């Protein structure tokens, strides 16, 4: 039993990784930067809630 994995196993893993990474990386090239912009927007609504937004509702 060799310590190194079989070439076939490596090929399969590489194909799976490539197929999983290609679509994800190419499908979300710009969506990455937007998250930081959306973060502040989510904080705004969360701030009034703890202050007493539920009391008014």
PDB file of C-alpha atoms in Angstrom:
ATOM      1  CA  UNK A   1       0.000   0.000   0.000  1.00  0.00           C
ATOM      2  CA  UNK A   2       1.887   3.089  -1.218  1.00  0.00           C
ATOM      3  CA  UNK A   3       1.594   6.266   0.832  1.00  0.00           C
ATOM      4  CA  UNK A   4       1.048   8.368  -2.289  1.00  0.00           C
ATOM      5  CA  UNK A   5      -2.494   8.379  -3.758  1.00  0.00           C
ATOM      6  CA  UNK A   6      -3.140   6.802  -7.157  1.00  0.00           C
ATOM      7  CA  UNK A   7      -2.802   9.022 -10.207  1.00  0.00           C
ATOM      8  CA  UNK A   8      -6.412   8.206 -11.073  1.00  0.00           C
ATOM      9  CA  UNK A   9      -7.616   9.454  -7.704  1.00  0.00           C
ATOM     10  CA  UNK A  10      -5.647  12.672  -8.111  1.00  0.00           C
ATOM     11  CA  UNK A  11      -7.083  13.177 -11.592  1.00  0.00           C
ATOM     12  CA  UNK A  12     -10.603  12.690 -10.295  1.00  0.00           C
ATOM     13  CA  UNK A  13     -10.078  15.085  -7.395  1.00  0.00           C
ATOM     14  CA  UNK A  14      -8.559  17.679  -9.710  1.00  0.00           C
ATOM     15  CA  UNK A  15     -11.531  17.429 -12.063  1.00  0.00           C
ATOM     16  CA  UNK A  16     -14.012  17.801  -9.223  1.00  0.00           C
ATOM     17  CA  UNK A  17     -12.111  20.713  -7.704  1.00  0.00           C
ATOM     18  CA  UNK A  18     -11.738  22.415 -11.082  1.00  0.00           C
ATOM     19  CA  UNK A  19     -15.431  21.957 -11.876  1.00  0.00           C
ATOM     20  CA  UNK A  20     -16.368  23.296  -8.449  1.00  0.00           C
ATOM     21  CA  UNK A  21     -13.934  26.222  -8.514  1.00  0.00           C
ATOM     22  CA  UNK A  22     -14.399  27.351 -12.123  1.00  0.00           C
ATOM     23  CA  UNK A  23     -18.174  28.031 -11.931  1.00  0.00           C
ATOM     24  CA  UNK A  24     -17.973  29.518  -8.448  1.00  0.00           C
ATOM     25  CA  UNK A  25     -15.063  31.856  -9.264  1.00  0.00           C
ATOM     26  CA  UNK A  26     -16.365  32.826 -12.707  1.00  0.00           C
ATOM     27  CA  UNK A  27     -19.954  33.158 -11.529  1.00  0.00           C
ATOM     28  CA  UNK A  28     -19.042  35.429  -8.601  1.00  0.00           C
ATOM     29  CA  UNK A  29     -16.265  37.748  -9.789  1.00  0.00           C
ATOM     30  CA  UNK A  30     -18.126  40.963  -8.894  1.00  0.00           C
ATOM     31  CA  UNK A  31     -20.579  39.714  -6.231  1.00  0.00           C
ATOM     32  CA  UNK A  32     -17.565  39.540  -3.901  1.00  0.00           C
ATOM     33  CA  UNK A  33     -17.190  43.336  -3.455  1.00  0.00           C
ATOM     34  CA  UNK A  34     -20.941  44.020  -2.982  1.00  0.00           C
ATOM     35  CA  UNK A  35     -21.152  42.172   0.377  1.00  0.00           C
ATOM     36  CA  UNK A  36     -19.207  44.921   2.218  1.00  0.00           C
ATOM     37  CA  UNK A  37     -21.675  47.483   0.843  1.00  0.00           C
ATOM     38  CA  UNK A  38     -24.661  45.423   1.983  1.00  0.00           C
ATOM     39  CA  UNK A  39     -23.186  44.971   5.464  1.00  0.00           C
ATOM     40  CA  UNK A  40     -23.705  48.631   6.471  1.00  0.00           C
ATOM     41  CA  UNK A  41     -27.283  48.518   5.163  1.00  0.00           C
ATOM     42  CA  UNK A  42     -28.075  45.552   7.400  1.00  0.00           C
ATOM     43  CA  UNK A  43     -26.577  47.287  10.416  1.00  0.00           C
ATOM     44  CA  UNK A  44     -28.861  50.322  10.037  1.00  0.00           C
ATOM     45  CA  UNK A  45     -32.134  48.370  10.510  1.00  0.00           C
ATOM     46  CA  UNK A  46     -30.548  46.368  13.330  1.00  0.00           C
ATOM     47  CA  UNK A  47     -29.605  49.527  15.245  1.00  0.00           C
ATOM     48  CA  UNK A  48     -33.162  50.917  15.635  1.00  0.00           C
ATOM     49  CA  UNK A  49     -34.534  47.486  16.586  1.00  0.00           C
ATOM     50  CA  UNK A  50     -32.441  47.191  19.791  1.00  0.00           C
ATOM     51  CA  UNK A  51     -33.116  50.876  20.596  1.00  0.00           C
ATOM     52  CA  UNK A  52     -36.852  50.192  20.912  1.00  0.00           C
ATOM     53  CA  UNK A  53     -38.174  49.511  17.388  1.00  0.00           C
ATOM     54  CA  UNK A  54     -40.246  46.615  18.730  1.00  0.00           C
ATOM     55  CA  UNK A  55     -41.900  48.835  21.330  1.00  0.00           C
ATOM     56  CA  UNK A  56     -43.281  51.134  18.636  1.00  0.00           C
ATOM     57  CA  UNK A  57     -44.482  48.217  16.506  1.00  0.00           C
TER      58      UNK A  57
END
